[in-house]
CSV table of N, CA, C and O in Angstrom, one decimal:
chain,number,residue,atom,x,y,z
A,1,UNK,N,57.8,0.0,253.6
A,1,UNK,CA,58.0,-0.8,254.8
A,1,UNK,C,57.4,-0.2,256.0
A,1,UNK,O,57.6,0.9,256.5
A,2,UNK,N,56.5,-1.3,256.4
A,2,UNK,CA,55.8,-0.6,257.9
A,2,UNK,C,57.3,0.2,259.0
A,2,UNK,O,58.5,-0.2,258.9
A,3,UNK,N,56.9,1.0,259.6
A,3,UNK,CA,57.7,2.2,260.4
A,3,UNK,C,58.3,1.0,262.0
A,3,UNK,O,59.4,0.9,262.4
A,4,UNK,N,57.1,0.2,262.5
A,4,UNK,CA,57.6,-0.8,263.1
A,4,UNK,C,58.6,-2.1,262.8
A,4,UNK,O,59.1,-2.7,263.8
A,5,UNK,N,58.7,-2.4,261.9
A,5,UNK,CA,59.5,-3.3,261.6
A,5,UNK,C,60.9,-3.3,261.1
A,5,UNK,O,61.9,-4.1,261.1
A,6,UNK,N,60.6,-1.4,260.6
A,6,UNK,CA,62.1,-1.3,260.7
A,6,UNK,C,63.0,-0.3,261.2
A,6,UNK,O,64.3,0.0,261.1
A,7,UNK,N,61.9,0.5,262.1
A,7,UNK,CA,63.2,0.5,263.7
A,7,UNK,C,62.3,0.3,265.3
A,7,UNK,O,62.0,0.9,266.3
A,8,UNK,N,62.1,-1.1,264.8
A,8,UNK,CA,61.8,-1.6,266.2
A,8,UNK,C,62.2,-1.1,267.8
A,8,UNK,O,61.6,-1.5,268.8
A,9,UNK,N,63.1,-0.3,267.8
A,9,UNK,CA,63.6,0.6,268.8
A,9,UNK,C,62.8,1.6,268.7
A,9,UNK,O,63.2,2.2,269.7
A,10,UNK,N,61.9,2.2,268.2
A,10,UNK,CA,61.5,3.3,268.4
A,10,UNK,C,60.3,3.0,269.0
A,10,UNK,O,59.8,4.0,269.3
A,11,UNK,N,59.6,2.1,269.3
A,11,UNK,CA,58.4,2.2,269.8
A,11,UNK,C,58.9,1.1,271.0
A,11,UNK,O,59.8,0.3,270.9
A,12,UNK,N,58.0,1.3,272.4
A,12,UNK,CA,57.9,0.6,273.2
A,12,UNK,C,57.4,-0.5,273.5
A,12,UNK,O,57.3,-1.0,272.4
A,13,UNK,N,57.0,-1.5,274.3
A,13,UNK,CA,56.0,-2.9,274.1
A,13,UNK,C,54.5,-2.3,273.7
A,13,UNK,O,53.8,-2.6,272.8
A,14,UNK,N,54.3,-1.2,274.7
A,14,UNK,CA,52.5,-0.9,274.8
A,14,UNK,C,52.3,-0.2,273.6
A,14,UNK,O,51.3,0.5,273.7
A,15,UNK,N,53.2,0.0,271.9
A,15,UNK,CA,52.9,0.3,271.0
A,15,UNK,C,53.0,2.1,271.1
A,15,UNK,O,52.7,2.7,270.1
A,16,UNK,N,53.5,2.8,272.2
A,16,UNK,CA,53.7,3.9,272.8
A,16,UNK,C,55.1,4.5,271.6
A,16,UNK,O,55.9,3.6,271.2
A,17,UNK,N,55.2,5.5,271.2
A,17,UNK,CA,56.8,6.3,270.6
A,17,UNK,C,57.5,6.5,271.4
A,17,UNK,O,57.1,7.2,272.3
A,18,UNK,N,59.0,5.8,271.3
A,18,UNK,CA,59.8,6.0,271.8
A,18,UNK,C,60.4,7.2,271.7
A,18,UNK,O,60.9,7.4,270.6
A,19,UNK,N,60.5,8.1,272.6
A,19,UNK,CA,60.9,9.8,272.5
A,19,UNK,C,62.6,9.4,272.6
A,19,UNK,O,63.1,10.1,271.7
A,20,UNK,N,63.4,8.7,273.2
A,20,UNK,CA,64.3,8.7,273.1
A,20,UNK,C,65.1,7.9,272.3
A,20,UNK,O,66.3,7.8,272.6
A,21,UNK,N,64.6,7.4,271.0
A,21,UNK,CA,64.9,6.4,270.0
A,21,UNK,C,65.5,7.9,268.9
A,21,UNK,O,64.7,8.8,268.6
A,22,UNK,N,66.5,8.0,268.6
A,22,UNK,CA,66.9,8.8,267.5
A,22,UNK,C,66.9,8.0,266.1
A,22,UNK,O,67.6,7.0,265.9
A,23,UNK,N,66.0,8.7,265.3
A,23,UNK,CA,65.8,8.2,264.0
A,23,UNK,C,67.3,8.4,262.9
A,23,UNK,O,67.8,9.5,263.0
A,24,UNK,N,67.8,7.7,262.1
A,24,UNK,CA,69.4,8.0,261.5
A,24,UNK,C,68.7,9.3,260.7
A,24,UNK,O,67.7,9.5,260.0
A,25,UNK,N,69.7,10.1,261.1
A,25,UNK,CA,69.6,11.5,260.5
A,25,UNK,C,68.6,12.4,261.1
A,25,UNK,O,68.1,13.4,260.5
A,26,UNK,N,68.4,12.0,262.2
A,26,UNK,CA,67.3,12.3,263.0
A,26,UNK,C,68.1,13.2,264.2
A,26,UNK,O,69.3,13.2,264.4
A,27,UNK,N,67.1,14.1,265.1
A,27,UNK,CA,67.3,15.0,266.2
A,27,UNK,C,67.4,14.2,267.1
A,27,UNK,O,66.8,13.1,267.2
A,28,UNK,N,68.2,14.6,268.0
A,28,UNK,CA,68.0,13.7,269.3
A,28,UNK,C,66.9,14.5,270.3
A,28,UNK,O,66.7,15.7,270.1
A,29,UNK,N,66.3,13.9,271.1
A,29,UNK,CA,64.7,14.5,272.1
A,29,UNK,C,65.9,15.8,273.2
A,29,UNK,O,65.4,16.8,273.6
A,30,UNK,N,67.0,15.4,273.4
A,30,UNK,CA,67.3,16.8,274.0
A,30,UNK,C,67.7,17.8,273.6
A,30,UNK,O,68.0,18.8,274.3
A,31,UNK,N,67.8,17.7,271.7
A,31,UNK,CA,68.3,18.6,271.1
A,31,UNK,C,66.8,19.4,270.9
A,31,UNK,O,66.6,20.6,270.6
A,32,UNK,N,65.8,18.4,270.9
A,32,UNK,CA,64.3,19.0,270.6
A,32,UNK,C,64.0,19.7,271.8
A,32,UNK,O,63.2,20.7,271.7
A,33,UNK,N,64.4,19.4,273.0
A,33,UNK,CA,64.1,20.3,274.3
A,33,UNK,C,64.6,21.5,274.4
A,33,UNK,O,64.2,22.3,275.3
A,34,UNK,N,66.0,21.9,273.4
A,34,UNK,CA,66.7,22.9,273.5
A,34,UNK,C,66.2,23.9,272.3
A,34,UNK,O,66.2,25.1,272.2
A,35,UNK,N,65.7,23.0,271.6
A,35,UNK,CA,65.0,24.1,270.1
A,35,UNK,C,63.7,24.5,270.7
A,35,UNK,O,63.4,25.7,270.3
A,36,UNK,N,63.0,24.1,271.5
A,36,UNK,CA,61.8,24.4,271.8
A,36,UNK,C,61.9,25.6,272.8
A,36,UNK,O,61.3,26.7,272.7
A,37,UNK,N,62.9,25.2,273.8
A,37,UNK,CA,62.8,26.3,275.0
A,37,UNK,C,63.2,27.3,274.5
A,37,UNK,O,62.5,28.3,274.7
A,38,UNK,N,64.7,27.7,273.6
A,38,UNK,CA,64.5,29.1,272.6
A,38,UNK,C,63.3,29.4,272.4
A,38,UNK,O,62.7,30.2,273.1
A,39,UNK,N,62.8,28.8,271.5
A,39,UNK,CA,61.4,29.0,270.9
A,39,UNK,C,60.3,30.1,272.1
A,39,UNK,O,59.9,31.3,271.9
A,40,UNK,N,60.2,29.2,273.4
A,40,UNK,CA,59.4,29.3,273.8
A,40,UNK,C,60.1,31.0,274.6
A,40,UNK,O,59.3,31.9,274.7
A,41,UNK,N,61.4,31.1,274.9
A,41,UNK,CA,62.0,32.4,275.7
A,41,UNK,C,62.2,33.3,274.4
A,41,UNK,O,62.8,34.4,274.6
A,42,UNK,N,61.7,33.0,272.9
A,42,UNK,CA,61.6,34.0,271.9
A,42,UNK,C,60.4,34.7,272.2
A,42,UNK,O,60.2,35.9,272.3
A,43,UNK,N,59.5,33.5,272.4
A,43,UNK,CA,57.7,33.9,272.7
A,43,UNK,C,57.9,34.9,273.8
A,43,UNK,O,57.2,36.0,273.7
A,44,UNK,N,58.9,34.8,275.0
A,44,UNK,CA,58.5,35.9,276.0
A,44,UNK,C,59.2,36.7,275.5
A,44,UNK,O,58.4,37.5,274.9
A,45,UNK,N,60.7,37.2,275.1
A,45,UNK,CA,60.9,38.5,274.8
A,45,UNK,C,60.4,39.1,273.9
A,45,UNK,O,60.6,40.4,273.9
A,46,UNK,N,59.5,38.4,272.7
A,46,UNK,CA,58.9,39.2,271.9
A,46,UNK,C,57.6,39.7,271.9
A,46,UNK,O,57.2,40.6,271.1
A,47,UNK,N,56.8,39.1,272.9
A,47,UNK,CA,55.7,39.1,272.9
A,47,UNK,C,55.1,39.9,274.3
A,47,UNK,O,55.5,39.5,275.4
A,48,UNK,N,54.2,40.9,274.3
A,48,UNK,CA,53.9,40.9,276.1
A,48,UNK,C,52.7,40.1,276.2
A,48,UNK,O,52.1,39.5,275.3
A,49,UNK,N,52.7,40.4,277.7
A,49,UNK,CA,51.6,39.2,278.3
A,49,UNK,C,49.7,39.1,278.0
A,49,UNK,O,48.8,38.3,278.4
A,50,UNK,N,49.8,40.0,277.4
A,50,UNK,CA,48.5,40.2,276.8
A,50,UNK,C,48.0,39.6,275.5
A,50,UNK,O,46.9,39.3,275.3
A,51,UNK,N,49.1,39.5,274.6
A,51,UNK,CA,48.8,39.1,273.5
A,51,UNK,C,48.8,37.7,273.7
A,51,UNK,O,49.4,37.1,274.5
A,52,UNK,N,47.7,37.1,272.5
A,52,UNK,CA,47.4,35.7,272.0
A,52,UNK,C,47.5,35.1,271.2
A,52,UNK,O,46.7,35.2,270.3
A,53,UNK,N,48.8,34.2,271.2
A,53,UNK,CA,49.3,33.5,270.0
A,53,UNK,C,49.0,32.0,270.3
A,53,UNK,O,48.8,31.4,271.4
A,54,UNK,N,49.0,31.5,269.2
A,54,UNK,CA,48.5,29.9,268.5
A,54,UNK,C,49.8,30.0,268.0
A,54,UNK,O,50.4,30.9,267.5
A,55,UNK,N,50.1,28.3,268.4
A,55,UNK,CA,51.1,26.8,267.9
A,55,UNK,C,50.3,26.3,267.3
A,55,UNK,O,49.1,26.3,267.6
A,56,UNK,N,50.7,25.8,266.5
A,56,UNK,CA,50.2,24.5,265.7
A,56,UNK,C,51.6,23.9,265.7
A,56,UNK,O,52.6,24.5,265.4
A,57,UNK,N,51.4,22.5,266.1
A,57,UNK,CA,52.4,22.0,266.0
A,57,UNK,C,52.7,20.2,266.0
A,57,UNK,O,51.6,19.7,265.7
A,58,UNK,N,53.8,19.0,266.4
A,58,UNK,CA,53.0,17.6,266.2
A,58,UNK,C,53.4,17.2,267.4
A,58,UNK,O,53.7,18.1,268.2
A,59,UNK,N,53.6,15.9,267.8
A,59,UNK,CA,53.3,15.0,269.0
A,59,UNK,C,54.5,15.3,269.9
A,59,UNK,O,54.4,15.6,271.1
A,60,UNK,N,55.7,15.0,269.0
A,60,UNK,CA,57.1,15.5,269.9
A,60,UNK,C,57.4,16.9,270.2
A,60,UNK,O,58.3,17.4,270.9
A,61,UNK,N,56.6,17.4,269.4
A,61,UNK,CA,56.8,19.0,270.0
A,61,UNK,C,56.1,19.5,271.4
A,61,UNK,O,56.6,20.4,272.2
A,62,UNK,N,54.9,18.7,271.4
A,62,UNK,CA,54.0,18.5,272.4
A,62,UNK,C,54.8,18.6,273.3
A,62,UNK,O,55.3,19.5,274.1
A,63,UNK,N,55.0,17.0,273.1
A,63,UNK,CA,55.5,16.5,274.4
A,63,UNK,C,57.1,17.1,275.5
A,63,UNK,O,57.4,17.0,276.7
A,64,UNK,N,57.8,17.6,274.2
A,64,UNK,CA,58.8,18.2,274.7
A,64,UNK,C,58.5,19.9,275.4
A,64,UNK,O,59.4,20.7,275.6
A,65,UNK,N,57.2,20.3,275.7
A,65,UNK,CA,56.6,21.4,276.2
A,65,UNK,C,56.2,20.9,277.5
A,65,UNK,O,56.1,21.7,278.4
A,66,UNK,N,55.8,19.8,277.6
A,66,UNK,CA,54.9,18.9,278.6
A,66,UNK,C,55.8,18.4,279.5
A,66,UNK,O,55.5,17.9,280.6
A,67,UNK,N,56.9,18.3,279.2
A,67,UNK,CA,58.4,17.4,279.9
A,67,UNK,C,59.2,18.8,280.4
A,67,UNK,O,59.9,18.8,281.5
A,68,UNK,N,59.2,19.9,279.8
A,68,UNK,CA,59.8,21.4,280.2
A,68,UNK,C,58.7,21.8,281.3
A,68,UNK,O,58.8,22.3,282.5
A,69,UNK,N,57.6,21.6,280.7
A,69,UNK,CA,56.7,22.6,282.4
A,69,UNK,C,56.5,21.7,283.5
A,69,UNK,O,56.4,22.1,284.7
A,70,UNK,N,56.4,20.1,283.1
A,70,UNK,CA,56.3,19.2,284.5
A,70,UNK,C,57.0,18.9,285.0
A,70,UNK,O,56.7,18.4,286.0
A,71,UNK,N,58.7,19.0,284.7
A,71,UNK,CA,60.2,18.8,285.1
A,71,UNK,C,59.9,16.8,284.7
A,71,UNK,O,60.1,16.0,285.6
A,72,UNK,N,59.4,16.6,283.7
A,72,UNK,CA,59.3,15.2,283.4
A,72,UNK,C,60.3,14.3,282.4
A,72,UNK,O,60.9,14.9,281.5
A,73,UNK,N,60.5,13.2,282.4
A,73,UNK,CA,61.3,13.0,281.3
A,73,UNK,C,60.2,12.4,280.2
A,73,UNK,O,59.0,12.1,280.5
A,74,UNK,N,61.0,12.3,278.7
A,74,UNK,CA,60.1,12.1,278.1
A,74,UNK,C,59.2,10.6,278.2
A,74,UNK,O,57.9,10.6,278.0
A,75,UNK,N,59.9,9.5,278.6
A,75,UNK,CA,59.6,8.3,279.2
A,75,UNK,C,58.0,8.7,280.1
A,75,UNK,O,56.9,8.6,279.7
A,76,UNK,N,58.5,9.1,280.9
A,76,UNK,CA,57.4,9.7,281.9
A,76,UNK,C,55.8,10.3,281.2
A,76,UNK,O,54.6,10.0,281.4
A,77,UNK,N,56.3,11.1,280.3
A,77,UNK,CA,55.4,11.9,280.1
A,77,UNK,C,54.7,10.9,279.0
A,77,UNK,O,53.6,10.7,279.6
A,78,UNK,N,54.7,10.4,278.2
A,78,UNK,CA,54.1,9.5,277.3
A,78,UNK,C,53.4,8.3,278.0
A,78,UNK,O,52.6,7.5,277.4
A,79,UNK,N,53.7,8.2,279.7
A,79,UNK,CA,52.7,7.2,280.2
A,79,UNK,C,51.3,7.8,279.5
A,79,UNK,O,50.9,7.2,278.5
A,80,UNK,N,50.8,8.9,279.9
A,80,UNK,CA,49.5,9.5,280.4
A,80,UNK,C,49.3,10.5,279.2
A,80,UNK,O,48.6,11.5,279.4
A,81,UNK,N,50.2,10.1,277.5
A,81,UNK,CA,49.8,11.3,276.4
A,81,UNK,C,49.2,10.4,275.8
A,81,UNK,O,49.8,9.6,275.1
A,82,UNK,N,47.5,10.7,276.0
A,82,UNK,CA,47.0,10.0,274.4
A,82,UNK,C,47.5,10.7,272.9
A,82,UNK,O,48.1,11.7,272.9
A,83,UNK,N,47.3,10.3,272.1
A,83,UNK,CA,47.8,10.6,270.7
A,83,UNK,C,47.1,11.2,270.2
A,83,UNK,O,46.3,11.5,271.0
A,84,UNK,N,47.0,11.7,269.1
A,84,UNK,CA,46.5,12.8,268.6
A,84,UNK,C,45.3,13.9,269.2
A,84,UNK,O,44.2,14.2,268.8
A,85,UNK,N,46.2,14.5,270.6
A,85,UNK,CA,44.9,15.2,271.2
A,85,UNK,C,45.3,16.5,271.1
A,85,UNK,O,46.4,16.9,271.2
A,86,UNK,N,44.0,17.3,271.0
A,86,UNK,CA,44.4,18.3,271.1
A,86,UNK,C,45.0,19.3,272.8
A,86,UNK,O,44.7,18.8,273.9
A,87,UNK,N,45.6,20.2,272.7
A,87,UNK,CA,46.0,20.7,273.7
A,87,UNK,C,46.2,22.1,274.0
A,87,UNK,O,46.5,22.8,273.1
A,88,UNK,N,45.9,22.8,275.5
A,88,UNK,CA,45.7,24.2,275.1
A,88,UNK,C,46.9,24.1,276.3
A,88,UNK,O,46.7,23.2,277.2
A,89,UNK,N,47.8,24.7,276.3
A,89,UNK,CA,49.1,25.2,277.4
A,89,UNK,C,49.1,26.8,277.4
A,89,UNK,O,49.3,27.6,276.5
A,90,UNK,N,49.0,26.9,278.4
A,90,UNK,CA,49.4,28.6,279.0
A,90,UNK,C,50.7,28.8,279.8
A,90,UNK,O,51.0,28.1,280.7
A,91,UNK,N,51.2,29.5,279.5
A,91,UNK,CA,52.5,29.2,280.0
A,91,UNK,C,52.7,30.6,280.7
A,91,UNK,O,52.3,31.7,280.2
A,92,UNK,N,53.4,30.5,282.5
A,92,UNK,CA,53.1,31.4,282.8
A,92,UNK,C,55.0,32.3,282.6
A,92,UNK,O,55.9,31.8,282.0
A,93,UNK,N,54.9,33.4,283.1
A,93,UNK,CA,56.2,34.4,283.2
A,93,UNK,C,56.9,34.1,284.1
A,93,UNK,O,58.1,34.1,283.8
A,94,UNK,N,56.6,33.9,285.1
A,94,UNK,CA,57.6,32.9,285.7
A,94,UNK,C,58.6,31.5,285.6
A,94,UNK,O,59.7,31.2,285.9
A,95,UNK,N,57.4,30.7,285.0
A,95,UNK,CA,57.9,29.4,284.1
A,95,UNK,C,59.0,29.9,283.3
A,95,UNK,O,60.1,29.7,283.7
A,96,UNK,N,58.8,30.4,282.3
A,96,UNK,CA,59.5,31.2,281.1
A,96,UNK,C,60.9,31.7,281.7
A,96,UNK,O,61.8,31.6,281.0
A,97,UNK,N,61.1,32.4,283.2
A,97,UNK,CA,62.2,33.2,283.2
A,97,UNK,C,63.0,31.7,284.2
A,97,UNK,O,64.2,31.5,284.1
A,98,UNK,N,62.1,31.0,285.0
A,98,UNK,CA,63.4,29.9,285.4
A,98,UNK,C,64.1,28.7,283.9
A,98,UNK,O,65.0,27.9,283.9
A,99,UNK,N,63.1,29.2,282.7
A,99,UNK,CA,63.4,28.3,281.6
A,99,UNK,C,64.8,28.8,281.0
A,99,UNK,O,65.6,28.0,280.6
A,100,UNK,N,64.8,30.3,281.1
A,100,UNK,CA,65.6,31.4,280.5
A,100,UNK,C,67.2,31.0,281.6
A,100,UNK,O,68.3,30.6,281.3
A,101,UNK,N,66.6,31.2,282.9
A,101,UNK,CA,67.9,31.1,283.7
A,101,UNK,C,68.7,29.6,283.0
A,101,UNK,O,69.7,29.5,282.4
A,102,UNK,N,67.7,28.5,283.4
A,102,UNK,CA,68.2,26.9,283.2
A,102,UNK,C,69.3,27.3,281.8
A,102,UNK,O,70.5,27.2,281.8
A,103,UNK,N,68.5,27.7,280.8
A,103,UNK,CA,69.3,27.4,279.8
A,103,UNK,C,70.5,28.2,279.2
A,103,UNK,O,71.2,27.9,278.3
A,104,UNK,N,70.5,29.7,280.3
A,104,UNK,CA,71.6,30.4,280.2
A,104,UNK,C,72.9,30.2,280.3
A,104,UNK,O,74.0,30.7,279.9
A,105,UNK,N,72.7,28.8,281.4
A,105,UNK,CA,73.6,27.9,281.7
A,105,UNK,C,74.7,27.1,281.1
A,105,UNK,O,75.8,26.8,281.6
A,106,UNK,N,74.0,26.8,279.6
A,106,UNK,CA,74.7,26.4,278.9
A,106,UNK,C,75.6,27.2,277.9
A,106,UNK,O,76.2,26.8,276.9
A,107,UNK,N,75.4,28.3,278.2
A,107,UNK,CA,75.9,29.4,276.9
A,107,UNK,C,77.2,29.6,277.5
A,107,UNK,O,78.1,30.3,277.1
């Protein structure tokens, strides 16, 4: 069964993914913003600033990196994300430590 027909909620009219559509059994997009920013404040304590690491990774992971550095929501950010592009993100140490503070918050 086509993916459109049977959760019509997940995509928008302009045929765009709906980032905020939770699939049954599925993550919700701010549970994906919270797995990511660990991720991303593991990258700084583990790593110094010299070294060069590669993601590989898919569309919502993208975008939930794109919505954390531009203070965007996901709505927002999917105006202006073509699909399958590639992308190169540098993330600076500063970014990283107000990411670290924001989400100390919830601990």
């Amino acid at each position: 069964m086509e993916v459109r027909s049977k959760f019509p909620d997940a995509f928008f009219p302009n045929g765009n993914l709906n980032f905020n559509f939770t699939p049954p059994g599925g993550e919700q997009f701010a549970d994906v913003l919270k797995r990511v920013s660990s991720f991303l404040l593991d990258l700084n304590d583990n790593y110094d600033i010299d070294d060069e690491i590669a993601v590989v990774t898919h569309n919502g992971i993208i975008t939930a990196v794109k919505c954390l550095i531009n203070g965007t929501t996901s709505t927002e950010q999917i105006e202006f994300q073509p699909f399958l592009k590639e992308y190169i993100i540098e993330l600076s140490a500063p970014f990283l430590k107000k990411l670290g503070a924001y989400f100390s918050s919830f601990k």
